[in-house]
Amino acid sequence: MGCCSSKGRDSPASRIERWRATGIVAMRDSKLKVTTQPSLSFVSMETIEKSLVSAVEIPMEIGRLINMQRLILADNVIERLPINLGKLQSVKVLILDGNRITLLPDELGLLIRLERLSVSGNLLNCLPETIGSLRNLLLLNVSNNKLSSLPESIGSCFSMEELQANDNSIGELPPSICSLVHLKSLLLDNNNLQQVPENLLRDCKALQNISLHENPISMDQFQQMDGFQEFEARRKMKFDKQIDSNVMMSSKGLDEGLDL
């Protein structure tokens, strides 16, 4: 009886009813080839979650989902994003990790409510200048791509608190990154950085964590930067708070904050 009940809950009809009630379309492990149009008919839908399946494209009809707040399409084989992406004006979370995307469209900059953008594990070799229009962006994760630089406009993402760009080929950071006064964590492991902007530590007064493993930059260079002592004080304060709160940390985590 239990098995029959479980099957009933997972039937197409009950699943659609659940989508209508929650505003969340979860299609994980659905074995779909594309994001199907019937699932795009609910204009009140708030979330699409479809990971670990085989989506190869996002249909143009997605532009109808003007109330959607979360679009999670990780671990698929998506190669491109629809040109009407900018119509998703309510989206706050966009997760596209582990796909085959080579280009983010300029329309990305129209997602003015976006708070979390994660496109790690794709094939990006550049980011659009329009990314600077994302003034509410808190987290940007572009790790494990083919980036050689970050756009100058990134300094206009004034709300950003965390920037993850590990495992790329970034040779230098734009000076505008010093404008990210709310930035707390900057992760740049395994790139080609020989230096960082000289005002980074002085101007980014919230910065507590920098990770620069596997870059041709020395600890001496870093320690001589203007603002290093203040950065160290913030880093140690963060560490002390974690200890006081009995936070469980790995051995790597204990050194978090300044990794060169």
Phi, psi and omega in degrees: 000320180300320181295317180297320179298319180296318179297323180297320181293333184261007179292155179306318182296315181291327179294316178298319179298321178294321178299317180297320184288321186264339185077011182241124175258109180250117184238028180298136180061030180272352178063031180276152177270327177219166173286113191281148185298322180305326181287350182260011185272352184263095185292349177269359183299138182255334185219135164247125176233118185212087182236162179060036174233215187225042178292132180251346179203161175250118186293153180301333182300345181298338179297347179282344187274068187289346179259357184293134181250337182226124177237110185239108183229047182284155172058053174235204177231037181292132181254336182210159179254150182293149183289345178264022179305326184294349179284348182277065189293345181263354185295129177249335182231124179229110183244116183229028182298149172067042175240203181233035184286128181257344185208134171263128184290155177302332181298345177306325181295348179278350181276070192291346178264001185297131180246330181226121178233119180231117180229037180290154177069038175241202184237033183287133173248359174198163174244146181290145177299335182292352178299337178294347178279353183274075187287344179260005184291123179262323183230131172233120179240109178239025182297155174057053172233207181235035184285136174255349179200169172245146183291148178301329183293349182298336178293348178271358176277069194299337183272353189301131179249335182218128177235117179248119180220037178296156170059054172231202177232037184291124183265335178202158178258143178292142178305332183296344181298338178291349179277354182278078188288347178260001183295125180252328186224129181230110186246115187225034179300147173058058172230199182240033184282124173263341177199167175238161181309135189296338181263005186304308184288330181285319186272327180273079190286353177261354186296128181235342189219120175231130178235119185229034177302146175059043170233150179279053177236139185262157176298324179299316178303315184293317183292339180273357182288144175298127180098002183297317182298319178294320177298315179301319180296318178294319180299314181292324178296319177298316180298315181297321179295323178295319179294315180298330181270005180057040178290132177281124184229147174282171179298325177290322180297329180295337180259006184296141179126321176213094182242111180236000000 
